[in-house]
Amino acid sequence: MPPPRKINLLPPELRIWLQDALRQRGFADYEALAEELNSKLEDTGSELRIQKSAIHGFGSEYREFVKLQEQASGWAKEWLGEMGMEDQSQRQSVLFQMLTTLAFKVMQSEVAKDGQEISPQNLHFLARMMKDVMSSSGIAQQMRDKERAMQAAKLDAAAASGEITADFRQRAREIMGFA
């Protein structure tokens, strides 16, 4: 079995930093990225060093991933927009239903096989995909809850400063659904 790629040995926070830096720089300037990344690794006390070529290889893969994500998101927005479902939670709900349908088809084909033919890898990927989709749904709900809390705080601050009355604040909270 070959050794793991050095990029895969990066701590999660540096991997996220690298992904952000790649997007910000338009998937270019790999030499400077290698210097910055290695400086950050050195600052953490790690002896791991990443070459420009490894970052370039990772960047190429990541660029394709980002491109596919953007295409899928664009398709979902267009398709769901035509159906009058611009809301993020509705898009996620529809996409989750689509993935559930695909998951059912995969499970159906696996169940039809004999025990030795069942692919544990397919089942693993299926379970992970479903977990990720469910997790992202939770993130979207958290973002909505945070936005509502910020709106409520603004209403409270406006009432406290005298910009609006307490009755107006309460009525606005009721209208917005967080009385």
JSON list of N, CA, C and O in Angstrom, two decimals, residues 142-171:
[
{"chain": "A", "resi": 142, "resn": "GLN", "atom": "N", "xyz": [-29.24, 25.93, 11.31]},
{"chain": "A", "resi": 142, "resn": "GLN", "atom": "CA", "xyz": [-28.50, 26.74, 12.27]},
{"chain": "A", "resi": 142, "resn": "GLN", "atom": "C", "xyz": [-28.29, 28.15, 11.74]},
{"chain": "A", "resi": 142, "resn": "GLN", "atom": "O", "xyz": [-28.39, 29.12, 12.50]},
{"chain": "A", "resi": 143, "resn": "MET", "atom": "N", "xyz": [-27.99, 28.26, 10.45]},
{"chain": "A", "resi": 143, "resn": "MET", "atom": "CA", "xyz": [-27.80, 29.58, 9.86]},
{"chain": "A", "resi": 143, "resn": "MET", "atom": "C", "xyz": [-29.09, 30.38, 9.89]},
{"chain": "A", "resi": 143, "resn": "MET", "atom": "O", "xyz": [-29.09, 31.58, 10.20]},
{"chain": "A", "resi": 144, "resn": "ARG", "atom": "N", "xyz": [-30.22, 29.74, 9.59]},
{"chain": "A", "resi": 144, "resn": "ARG", "atom": "CA", "xyz": [-31.51, 30.43, 9.66]},
{"chain": "A", "resi": 144, "resn": "ARG", "atom": "C", "xyz": [-31.81, 30.87, 11.08]},
{"chain": "A", "resi": 144, "resn": "ARG", "atom": "O", "xyz": [-32.28, 31.99, 11.32]},
{"chain": "A", "resi": 145, "resn": "ASP", "atom": "N", "xyz": [-31.53, 29.99, 12.06]},
{"chain": "A", "resi": 145, "resn": "ASP", "atom": "CA", "xyz": [-31.78, 30.33, 13.46]},
{"chain": "A", "resi": 145, "resn": "ASP", "atom": "C", "xyz": [-30.91, 31.51, 13.90]},
{"chain": "A", "resi": 145, "resn": "ASP", "atom": "O", "xyz": [-31.38, 32.39, 14.62]},
{"chain": "A", "resi": 146, "resn": "LYS", "atom": "N", "xyz": [-29.66, 31.51, 13.46]},
{"chain": "A", "resi": 146, "resn": "LYS", "atom": "CA", "xyz": [-28.76, 32.61, 13.80]},
{"chain": "A", "resi": 146, "resn": "LYS", "atom": "C", "xyz": [-29.26, 33.93, 13.20]},
{"chain": "A", "resi": 146, "resn": "LYS", "atom": "O", "xyz": [-29.25, 34.97, 13.86]},
{"chain": "A", "resi": 147, "resn": "GLU", "atom": "N", "xyz": [-29.72, 33.88, 11.95]},
{"chain": "A", "resi": 147, "resn": "GLU", "atom": "CA", "xyz": [-30.24, 35.07, 11.29]},
{"chain": "A", "resi": 147, "resn": "GLU", "atom": "C", "xyz": [-31.48, 35.59, 12.03]},
{"chain": "A", "resi": 147, "resn": "GLU", "atom": "O", "xyz": [-31.63, 36.79, 12.25]},
{"chain": "A", "resi": 148, "resn": "ARG", "atom": "N", "xyz": [-32.35, 34.70, 12.43]},
{"chain": "A", "resi": 148, "resn": "ARG", "atom": "CA", "xyz": [-33.54, 35.11, 13.17]},
{"chain": "A", "resi": 148, "resn": "ARG", "atom": "C", "xyz": [-33.15, 35.73, 14.51]},
{"chain": "A", "resi": 148, "resn": "ARG", "atom": "O", "xyz": [-33.75, 36.73, 14.93]},
{"chain": "A", "resi": 149, "resn": "ALA", "atom": "N", "xyz": [-32.16, 35.15, 15.18]},
{"chain": "A", "resi": 149, "resn": "ALA", "atom": "CA", "xyz": [-31.70, 35.71, 16.46]},
{"chain": "A", "resi": 149, "resn": "ALA", "atom": "C", "xyz": [-31.13, 37.11, 16.26]},
{"chain": "A", "resi": 149, "resn": "ALA", "atom": "O", "xyz": [-31.36, 38.01, 17.09]},
{"chain": "A", "resi": 150, "resn": "MET", "atom": "N", "xyz": [-30.40, 37.31, 15.17]},
{"chain": "A", "resi": 150, "resn": "MET", "atom": "CA", "xyz": [-29.85, 38.64, 14.89]},
{"chain": "A", "resi": 150, "resn": "MET", "atom": "C", "xyz": [-30.97, 39.64, 14.62]},
{"chain": "A", "resi": 150, "resn": "MET", "atom": "O", "xyz": [-30.92, 40.78, 15.08]},
{"chain": "A", "resi": 151, "resn": "GLN", "atom": "N", "xyz": [-32.00, 39.22, 13.89]},
{"chain": "A", "resi": 151, "resn": "GLN", "atom": "CA", "xyz": [-33.13, 40.11, 13.61]},
{"chain": "A", "resi": 151, "resn": "GLN", "atom": "C", "xyz": [-33.86, 40.46, 14.91]},
{"chain": "A", "resi": 151, "resn": "GLN", "atom": "O", "xyz": [-34.23, 41.62, 15.12]},
{"chain": "A", "resi": 152, "resn": "ALA", "atom": "N", "xyz": [-34.04, 39.48, 15.76]},
{"chain": "A", "resi": 152, "resn": "ALA", "atom": "CA", "xyz": [-34.71, 39.72, 17.05]},
{"chain": "A", "resi": 152, "resn": "ALA", "atom": "C", "xyz": [-33.88, 40.69, 17.90]},
{"chain": "A", "resi": 152, "resn": "ALA", "atom": "O", "xyz": [-34.44, 41.60, 18.53]},
{"chain": "A", "resi": 153, "resn": "ALA", "atom": "N", "xyz": [-32.56, 40.51, 17.88]},
{"chain": "A", "resi": 153, "resn": "ALA", "atom": "CA", "xyz": [-31.69, 41.41, 18.65]},
{"chain": "A", "resi": 153, "resn": "ALA", "atom": "C", "xyz": [-31.76, 42.83, 18.12]},
{"chain": "A", "resi": 153, "resn": "ALA", "atom": "O", "xyz": [-31.75, 43.80, 18.90]},
{"chain": "A", "resi": 154, "resn": "LYS", "atom": "N", "xyz": [-31.86, 42.99, 16.80]},
{"chain": "A", "resi": 154, "resn": "LYS", "atom": "CA", "xyz": [-31.99, 44.33, 16.22]},
{"chain": "A", "resi": 154, "resn": "LYS", "atom": "C", "xyz": [-33.30, 44.98, 16.65]},
{"chain": "A", "resi": 154, "resn": "LYS", "atom": "O", "xyz": [-33.34, 46.18, 16.96]},
{"chain": "A", "resi": 155, "resn": "LEU", "atom": "N", "xyz": [-34.37, 44.21, 16.66]},
{"chain": "A", "resi": 155, "resn": "LEU", "atom": "CA", "xyz": [-35.65, 44.74, 17.13]},
{"chain": "A", "resi": 155, "resn": "LEU", "atom": "C", "xyz": [-35.57, 45.16, 18.59]},
{"chain": "A", "resi": 155, "resn": "LEU", "atom": "O", "xyz": [-36.06, 46.23, 18.97]},
{"chain": "A", "resi": 156, "resn": "ASP", "atom": "N", "xyz": [-34.94, 44.31, 19.41]},
{"chain": "A", "resi": 156, "resn": "ASP", "atom": "CA", "xyz": [-34.79, 44.63, 20.82]},
{"chain": "A", "resi": 156, "resn": "ASP", "atom": "C", "xyz": [-33.96, 45.89, 21.02]},
{"chain": "A", "resi": 156, "resn": "ASP", "atom": "O", "xyz": [-34.29, 46.75, 21.85]},
{"chain": "A", "resi": 157, "resn": "ALA", "atom": "N", "xyz": [-32.88, 46.02, 20.25]},
{"chain": "A", "resi": 157, "resn": "ALA", "atom": "CA", "xyz": [-32.02, 47.20, 20.36]},
{"chain": "A", "resi": 157, "resn": "ALA", "atom": "C", "xyz": [-32.77, 48.46, 19.91]},
{"chain": "A", "resi": 157, "resn": "ALA", "atom": "O", "xyz": [-32.63, 49.52, 20.54]},
{"chain": "A", "resi": 158, "resn": "ALA", "atom": "N", "xyz": [-33.56, 48.34, 18.86]},
{"chain": "A", "resi": 158, "resn": "ALA", "atom": "CA", "xyz": [-34.33, 49.49, 18.38]},
{"chain": "A", "resi": 158, "resn": "ALA", "atom": "C", "xyz": [-35.37, 49.91, 19.42]},
{"chain": "A", "resi": 158, "resn": "ALA", "atom": "O", "xyz": [-35.59, 51.11, 19.63]},
{"chain": "A", "resi": 159, "resn": "ALA", "atom": "N", "xyz": [-35.99, 48.95, 20.09]},
{"chain": "A", "resi": 159, "resn": "ALA", "atom": "CA", "xyz": [-36.96, 49.28, 21.13]},
{"chain": "A", "resi": 159, "resn": "ALA", "atom": "C", "xyz": [-36.26, 49.90, 22.33]},
{"chain": "A", "resi": 159, "resn": "ALA", "atom": "O", "xyz": [-36.75, 50.87, 22.91]},
{"chain": "A", "resi": 160, "resn": "ALA", "atom": "N", "xyz": [-35.10, 49.36, 22.69]},
{"chain": "A", "resi": 160, "resn": "ALA", "atom": "CA", "xyz": [-34.35, 49.90, 23.84]},
{"chain": "A", "resi": 160, "resn": "ALA", "atom": "C", "xyz": [-33.87, 51.33, 23.58]},
{"chain": "A", "resi": 160, "resn": "ALA", "atom": "O", "xyz": [-33.82, 52.14, 24.51]},
{"chain": "A", "resi": 161, "resn": "SER", "atom": "N", "xyz": [-33.53, 51.63, 22.34]},
{"chain": "A", "resi": 161, "resn": "SER", "atom": "CA", "xyz": [-33.03, 52.97, 22.02]},
{"chain": "A", "resi": 161, "resn": "SER", "atom": "C", "xyz": [-34.16, 53.97, 21.76]},
{"chain": "A", "resi": 161, "resn": "SER", "atom": "O", "xyz": [-33.92, 55.15, 21.59]},
{"chain": "A", "resi": 162, "resn": "GLY", "atom": "N", "xyz": [-35.39, 53.49, 21.73]},
{"chain": "A", "resi": 162, "resn": "GLY", "atom": "CA", "xyz": [-36.53, 54.36, 21.50]},
{"chain": "A", "resi": 162, "resn": "GLY", "atom": "C", "xyz": [-36.87, 54.59, 20.05]},
{"chain": "A", "resi": 162, "resn": "GLY", "atom": "O", "xyz": [-37.77, 55.37, 19.73]},
{"chain": "A", "resi": 163, "resn": "GLU", "atom": "N", "xyz": [-36.20, 53.89, 19.14]},
{"chain": "A", "resi": 163, "resn": "GLU", "atom": "CA", "xyz": [-36.50, 54.03, 17.71]},
{"chain": "A", "resi": 163, "resn": "GLU", "atom": "C", "xyz": [-37.87, 53.47, 17.37]},
{"chain": "A", "resi": 163, "resn": "GLU", "atom": "O", "xyz": [-38.55, 53.97, 16.47]},
{"chain": "A", "resi": 164, "resn": "ILE", "atom": "N", "xyz": [-38.27, 52.42, 18.09]},
{"chain": "A", "resi": 164, "resn": "ILE", "atom": "CA", "xyz": [-39.59, 51.83, 17.90]},
{"chain": "A", "resi": 164, "resn": "ILE", "atom": "C", "xyz": [-40.19, 51.57, 19.28]},
{"chain": "A", "resi": 164, "resn": "ILE", "atom": "O", "xyz": [-39.47, 51.48, 20.27]},
{"chain": "A", "resi": 165, "resn": "THR", "atom": "N", "xyz": [-41.50, 51.42, 19.31]},
{"chain": "A", "resi": 165, "resn": "THR", "atom": "CA", "xyz": [-42.16, 51.15, 20.59]},
{"chain": "A", "resi": 165, "resn": "THR", "atom": "C", "xyz": [-42.07, 49.66, 20.90]},
{"chain": "A", "resi": 165, "resn": "THR", "atom": "O", "xyz": [-41.86, 48.83, 20.00]},
{"chain": "A", "resi": 166, "resn": "ALA", "atom": "N", "xyz": [-42.30, 49.34, 22.16]},
{"chain": "A", "resi": 166, "resn": "ALA", "atom": "CA", "xyz": [-42.29, 47.94, 22.58]},
{"chain": "A", "resi": 166, "resn": "ALA", "atom": "C", "xyz": [-43.42, 47.17, 21.90]},
{"chain": "A", "resi": 166, "resn": "ALA", "atom": "O", "xyz": [-43.25, 46.01, 21.53]},
{"chain": "A", "resi": 167, "resn": "ASP", "atom": "N", "xyz": [-44.59, 47.86, 21.71]},
{"chain": "A", "resi": 167, "resn": "ASP", "atom": "CA", "xyz": [-45.71, 47.20, 21.02]},
{"chain": "A", "resi": 167, "resn": "ASP", "atom": "C", "xyz": [-45.36, 46.89, 19.58]},
{"chain": "A", "resi": 167, "resn": "ASP", "atom": "O", "xyz": [-45.66, 45.81, 19.06]},
{"chain": "A", "resi": 168, "resn": "PHE", "atom": "N", "xyz": [-44.68, 47.84, 18.90]},
{"chain": "A", "resi": 168, "resn": "PHE", "atom": "CA", "xyz": [-44.27, 47.62, 17.51]},
{"chain": "A", "resi": 168, "resn": "PHE", "atom": "C", "xyz": [-43.27, 46.47, 17.45]},
{"chain": "A", "resi": 168, "resn": "PHE", "atom": "O", "xyz": [-43.37, 45.60, 16.58]},
{"chain": "A", "resi": 169, "resn": "ARG", "atom": "N", "xyz": [-42.32, 46.46, 18.39]},
{"chain": "A", "resi": 169, "resn": "ARG", "atom": "CA", "xyz": [-41.34, 45.37, 18.43]},
{"chain": "A", "resi": 169, "resn": "ARG", "atom": "C", "xyz": [-42.04, 44.04, 18.58]},
{"chain": "A", "resi": 169, "resn": "ARG", "atom": "O", "xyz": [-41.74, 43.08, 17.86]},
{"chain": "A", "resi": 170, "resn": "GLN", "atom": "N", "xyz": [-42.98, 43.94, 19.52]},
{"chain": "A", "resi": 170, "resn": "GLN", "atom": "CA", "xyz": [-43.68, 42.68, 19.75]},
{"chain": "A", "resi": 170, "resn": "GLN", "atom": "C", "xyz": [-44.46, 42.25, 18.52]},
{"chain": "A", "resi": 170, "resn": "GLN", "atom": "O", "xyz": [-44.44, 41.09, 18.13]},
{"chain": "A", "resi": 171, "resn": "ARG", "atom": "N", "xyz": [-45.13, 43.21, 17.87]},
{"chain": "A", "resi": 171, "resn": "ARG", "atom": "CA", "xyz": [-45.92, 42.88, 16.66]},
{"chain": "A", "resi": 171, "resn": "ARG", "atom": "C", "xyz": [-45.00, 42.40, 15.54]},
{"chain": "A", "resi": 171, "resn": "ARG", "atom": "O", "xyz": [-45.30, 41.44, 14.84]}
]
